[in-house]
Amino acid sequence: MDDKLAALAAEVEARAQQVRDERELDELRTSVLGRKGGRLSQVLAGLGKLPKEERAEFGRRANEAKARIEASLEHARRRLADAAVEQSLARRYDVTFDALPPHRGSLHILRQTLEDVASFFRSRGFAIVMGPEVETEYYNFEAMNIPADHPARDAMDTFYVGPRTLLRTHTSPMQVRSMLAYPPPIAILVPGKVYRRDALDARHAFVFHQFEGLQVDRGVTFAHLKGFVTDLCRALYGEDRRTRFRPSYFQFTEPSAEVDVSCAVCEGRGCRTCGGAGWLEMGGAGMVHPHVLRAGGYDPETYTGWAFGLGIERIAMVRNGIDDIRLFTENDPAFVEQFA
Ligand code: PHE
């Protein structure tokens, strides 16, 4: 009997070293330890035939053999598990492979556009100032010479956030705020968000970016405005872009003009990009109205100035052939990464 136990334990140990997968291991386990018909139970069945005095010793040995068998099976199970891990590692990872370069973020195309604008202004000695997006009716309208009954004040166009408090509809309120903060002469760039109650479509957004240029000094004329804006458009669009001033009307400038830049695609002849006009509208400009200078505490008899307001999205669209203003805020990586 002892021999049979030892032989069985040795055999299981040897076979456990050979099993190649979980299924073979299970088969081996059932064939040896299975309650019905397992090889160990078969050997133990002989127990009853032994003389009484040998039974205790046999029981001890049987337990030993069983423990040895279980250890062999457990050893095999671990070997298989380790091998499985090794295999999956080998399949998925090659630790000798060159690491991929980390993904770097980049400036959004609107920020890049603003940086180009800012460096132009900086190179001409302008200070860059920022103003509040939540503005009072006074700075947004009254100080800008827009009377209370003017349609631009209509709730259709303006987001009110409280009594006489609104989201600024343009960066122009910073003209008066800056004049009040700094004595003349002044030369500033004011970039920032502006808000309008417009329905969202390919060309309109209810929040977009503008930048305001303002220069006030003794003897500043419309010629200075034309020269500055023409240079700016050349810097932004290329040396052969032409700039055009059309008579227009703003309450806060006199005279006023609408600034156009020649279409880069058709060079002024008219095409689909410019809707046949040959020119693209960039924004408004003009000589600062005496009312505005006075609101800023500057004497209009001594000082004159020019101001203009351009849309940053507009510039980015024209420069990069972007045909939908919504793309700027949707944050689709396929769009954003084109300008990375
Ligand atoms: N504030 C005007 C607008 O938003 C643009 C402008 C600025 C016009 C300065 C003239 C002078 O349309």
XYZ file of C-alpha atoms and ligand atoms in Angstrom:
352
model
C 0.000 0.000 0.000
C 2.759 2.401 0.942
C 4.481 1.728 -2.336
C 1.341 2.514 -4.240
C 0.936 5.870 -2.479
C 4.551 6.854 -3.057
C 4.390 5.767 -6.677
C 1.191 7.735 -7.267
C 2.636 10.867 -5.671
C 5.803 10.558 -7.775
C 3.833 9.985 -10.941
C 1.620 13.016 -10.340
C 4.665 15.131 -9.630
C 6.217 14.114 -12.946
C 3.034 14.583 -14.949
C 2.294 17.954 -13.353
C 5.611 19.178 -14.714
C 4.471 18.216 -18.206
C 0.986 19.766 -18.339
C 0.763 22.486 -20.944
C -2.471 24.247 -20.064
C -5.263 24.634 -17.551
C -7.358 21.972 -19.187
C -4.665 19.311 -18.917
C -4.062 20.327 -15.327
C -7.779 19.985 -14.516
C -7.859 16.549 -16.111
C -4.886 15.444 -14.069
C -6.427 16.811 -10.873
C -9.764 15.010 -11.425
C -8.123 11.773 -12.413
C -6.149 11.703 -9.175
C -8.219 13.577 -6.586
C -11.722 13.035 -8.030
C -14.082 11.679 -5.317
C -15.506 9.031 -7.545
C -12.940 6.971 -9.403
C -9.978 9.195 -8.534
C -6.732 7.249 -8.288
C -6.107 8.326 -4.708
C -9.569 7.209 -3.557
C -8.925 3.857 -5.245
C -5.727 3.354 -3.258
C -7.459 4.500 -0.055
C -10.261 2.040 -0.655
C -7.784 -0.699 0.319
C -7.642 0.794 3.825
C -10.446 -1.390 5.118
C -8.492 -4.558 4.328
C -5.506 -3.589 6.447
C -4.940 -4.981 9.908
C -6.083 -2.493 12.554
C -2.602 -1.698 13.891
C -1.383 -0.617 10.423
C -4.298 1.689 9.681
C -3.106 4.768 11.618
C 0.321 4.698 9.993
C -1.239 4.234 6.586
C -3.622 7.158 7.176
C -0.642 9.398 8.022
C 1.170 8.387 4.871
C -1.947 8.823 2.792
C -2.207 12.426 4.061
C 1.436 13.023 3.237
C 0.959 11.648 -0.274
C -2.136 13.777 -0.763
C -0.289 16.899 0.377
C 2.552 16.153 -2.011
C 0.098 15.642 -4.881
C -1.669 18.913 -4.102
C 1.653 20.738 -3.926
C 2.629 19.382 -7.351
C -0.683 20.515 -8.823
C -0.405 23.966 -7.213
C 3.141 24.304 -8.507
C 1.940 23.497 -12.017
C -0.935 25.984 -11.693
C 1.490 28.764 -10.794
C 3.832 27.833 -13.580
C 0.967 28.110 -16.089
C -0.222 31.443 -14.635
C 3.275 32.930 -14.764
C 3.695 31.735 -18.337
C 0.390 33.373 -19.295
C 1.533 36.712 -17.877
C 4.894 36.439 -19.621
C 3.149 35.709 -22.861
C 0.743 38.637 -22.670
C 3.596 40.981 -21.799
C 5.640 39.750 -24.700
C 2.718 40.282 -27.042
C 1.738 43.813 -25.978
C 4.913 45.513 -24.928
C 8.295 45.708 -26.433
C 10.288 47.452 -23.727
C 13.149 48.039 -26.144
C 10.910 50.025 -28.526
C 11.664 53.776 -28.816
C 9.251 55.800 -26.711
C 6.755 57.906 -28.682
C 7.366 61.635 -28.246
C 4.919 63.104 -25.711
C 1.987 65.005 -27.233
C 2.567 68.725 -26.869
C -0.206 71.244 -26.623
C -0.085 74.393 -28.717
C -1.662 77.812 -28.836
C -5.174 77.989 -30.229
C -5.375 79.657 -33.633
C -7.255 82.623 -32.102
C -4.462 83.151 -29.572
C -1.854 82.859 -32.338
C -3.731 85.491 -34.343
C -3.944 87.784 -31.339
C -0.199 87.326 -30.706
C 0.498 88.525 -34.270
C -1.719 91.558 -33.738
C -0.149 92.262 -30.337
C 3.409 92.101 -31.634
C 2.527 94.635 -34.341
C 1.133 97.055 -31.747
C 4.008 96.404 -29.345
C 6.593 97.181 -32.008
C 4.944 100.615 -32.347
C 5.039 101.353 -28.651
C 1.397 100.669 -27.819
C 0.451 99.425 -24.351
C -1.829 96.399 -24.106
C -4.682 96.812 -21.651
C -7.610 94.602 -20.727
C -11.055 95.644 -19.542
C -14.094 94.124 -17.852
C -16.472 91.928 -19.841
C -19.304 92.813 -17.478
C -19.722 96.492 -18.202
C -22.037 99.326 -17.267
C -24.484 100.898 -19.666
C -22.572 104.113 -19.120
C -19.216 102.939 -20.525
C -20.666 100.649 -23.171
C -23.170 103.205 -24.525
C -23.492 106.646 -22.920
C -19.800 107.498 -22.808
C -19.593 106.238 -26.387
C -22.205 108.797 -27.411
C -24.888 106.157 -28.024
C -28.141 107.683 -26.757
C -30.686 105.726 -24.725
C -33.153 105.461 -27.619
C -30.634 104.077 -30.105
C -31.518 100.686 -31.636
C -28.051 99.283 -30.766
C -29.176 99.382 -27.145
C -32.185 97.247 -27.920
C -32.292 94.096 -25.797
C -32.162 92.260 -29.134
C -28.469 93.021 -29.396
C -27.308 93.257 -25.811
C -27.162 90.732 -22.977
C -28.213 92.532 -19.795
C -27.049 90.932 -16.569
C -28.672 93.466 -14.236
C -30.059 97.001 -14.114
C -27.783 99.158 -16.259
C -25.258 96.300 -16.294
C -24.487 94.243 -19.378
C -21.961 92.073 -21.200
C -19.976 94.538 -23.293
C -20.997 94.524 -26.944
C -17.623 95.895 -28.090
C -14.156 96.693 -26.722
C -14.790 100.442 -27.259
C -15.802 101.144 -23.615
C -12.114 100.736 -22.821
C -11.437 103.963 -24.781
C -12.994 106.109 -22.072
C -11.876 103.868 -19.177
C -8.260 104.126 -20.397
C -8.385 107.886 -20.990
C -9.676 108.304 -17.447
C -6.846 106.107 -16.149
C -3.958 107.669 -18.112
C -3.259 111.289 -19.018
C -2.681 112.077 -22.717
C -0.996 111.083 -24.973
C -2.286 107.518 -25.104
C -1.652 104.612 -27.473
C -3.291 101.313 -26.519
C -4.416 97.945 -27.795
C -7.423 96.367 -26.072
C -8.054 92.733 -26.955
C -10.948 90.799 -25.453
C -14.265 89.018 -25.635
C -17.444 90.807 -26.637
C -21.040 89.579 -26.533
C -24.015 90.079 -28.802
C -27.436 88.514 -28.926
C -26.963 87.121 -32.408
C -28.299 83.801 -33.648
C -25.424 81.359 -34.113
C -24.514 80.565 -37.713
C -21.402 80.215 -39.885
C -20.633 83.954 -39.614
C -22.219 85.002 -36.302
C -21.441 84.035 -32.731
C -22.902 85.458 -29.524
C -19.404 85.722 -28.076
C -16.358 86.592 -30.137
C -13.099 88.523 -29.874
C -12.315 92.056 -30.883
C -9.412 94.310 -30.475
C -9.557 98.040 -30.137
C -6.745 100.314 -31.245
C -6.694 103.840 -29.835
C -4.231 106.666 -30.241
C -4.822 110.173 -28.890
C -2.264 112.960 -29.011
C -1.821 116.468 -30.296
C -2.114 116.633 -34.058
C -3.289 113.073 -34.749
C -5.136 112.927 -38.076
C -7.100 110.517 -40.238
C -3.904 110.004 -42.251
C -2.295 108.427 -39.178
C -5.249 106.079 -38.888
C -4.999 105.086 -42.552
C -1.269 104.542 -42.327
C -1.521 102.443 -39.180
C -4.376 100.242 -40.389
C -2.788 99.783 -43.818
C 0.485 98.670 -42.223
C -1.376 96.366 -39.844
C -3.243 94.716 -42.716
C 0.031 94.240 -44.625
C 1.604 92.685 -41.538
C -1.348 90.344 -41.075
C -2.184 89.450 -44.666
C 0.971 90.039 -46.688
C 2.723 92.922 -48.397
C 0.515 93.030 -51.485
C -2.811 93.294 -49.631
C -4.567 96.572 -50.297
C -6.717 98.373 -47.725
C -9.821 100.433 -48.452
C -11.729 102.888 -46.278
C -15.457 103.309 -46.967
C -17.443 106.164 -45.402
C -19.551 104.847 -42.562
C -21.211 105.921 -39.332
C -20.477 105.256 -35.679
C -21.759 107.432 -32.819
C -18.302 107.500 -31.242
C -16.190 108.491 -34.263
C -16.393 111.377 -36.694
C -15.615 110.911 -39.492
C -16.146 107.138 -39.507
C -15.050 104.455 -41.910
C -15.488 100.795 -42.611
C -12.145 99.067 -43.295
C -11.909 96.508 -46.098
C -8.930 94.468 -47.207
C -8.546 93.176 -50.752
C -9.529 89.544 -51.184
C -6.418 87.366 -51.296
C -8.061 84.860 -53.600
C -9.197 87.145 -56.456
C -7.168 90.316 -55.772
C -10.218 92.568 -55.884
C -11.814 91.140 -59.025
C -14.596 89.312 -57.164
C -14.874 85.618 -56.354
C -16.764 83.208 -54.120
C -14.597 83.812 -51.057
C -15.462 87.518 -50.991
C -18.991 87.029 -52.311
C -18.104 88.758 -55.571
C -17.136 92.014 -53.836
C -13.363 91.690 -54.256
C -13.005 93.044 -50.700
C -13.458 91.647 -47.221
C -14.873 93.743 -44.370
C -12.508 93.941 -41.429
C -14.213 96.337 -38.996
C -14.938 99.919 -38.063
C -12.656 102.907 -37.568
C -12.675 106.665 -37.297
C -11.553 109.804 -35.492
C -12.525 109.756 -31.825
C -15.673 111.859 -31.301
C -15.210 115.004 -29.148
C -17.949 113.711 -26.825
C -15.859 110.578 -26.166
C -12.669 112.570 -25.566
C -14.547 114.739 -23.083
C -15.979 111.687 -21.307
C -12.365 110.496 -20.954
C -11.327 113.841 -19.480
C -9.305 114.891 -22.551
C -9.773 118.340 -24.057
C -10.980 117.938 -27.672
C -9.662 121.416 -28.491
C -6.115 120.197 -27.774
C -6.214 116.488 -28.532
C -7.396 114.378 -31.430
C -7.240 110.654 -31.888
C -8.166 107.685 -33.969
C -9.750 104.402 -32.961
C -10.685 101.181 -34.675
C -12.220 97.857 -33.709
C -11.519 94.645 -35.588
C -12.700 91.065 -35.099
C -10.038 88.496 -34.293
C -12.105 85.560 -35.578
C -12.589 87.461 -38.843
C -8.843 87.893 -39.307
C -8.118 84.253 -38.454
C -10.827 83.130 -40.908
C -9.539 85.238 -43.795
C -5.907 84.339 -43.162
C -6.473 80.616 -42.835
C -9.427 79.985 -45.136
C -11.732 79.027 -42.238
C -15.330 79.241 -43.388
C -17.290 78.735 -40.160
C -16.887 80.793 -36.969
C -18.286 77.930 -34.868
C -15.133 75.885 -35.510
C -13.163 78.104 -33.097
C -15.121 77.007 -30.059
C -16.124 73.453 -30.924
C -12.633 72.203 -30.006
C -12.638 69.431 -32.555
C -9.027 68.142 -32.514
C -9.144 67.679 -36.285
C -9.602 71.466 -36.579
C -7.434 72.639 -33.692
C -4.432 70.464 -34.632
C -4.252 71.962 -38.131
C -2.804 75.070 -36.507
C -0.616 73.353 -33.903
N -16.986 99.315 -31.732
C -17.275 99.174 -33.129
C -17.947 97.807 -33.350
O -17.905 96.977 -32.504
C -16.035 99.226 -33.979
C -15.322 100.554 -33.897
C -14.326 100.772 -32.970
C -15.652 101.569 -34.776
C -13.668 101.966 -32.901
C -14.990 102.774 -34.736
C -14.002 102.964 -33.795
O -18.531 97.585 -34.395
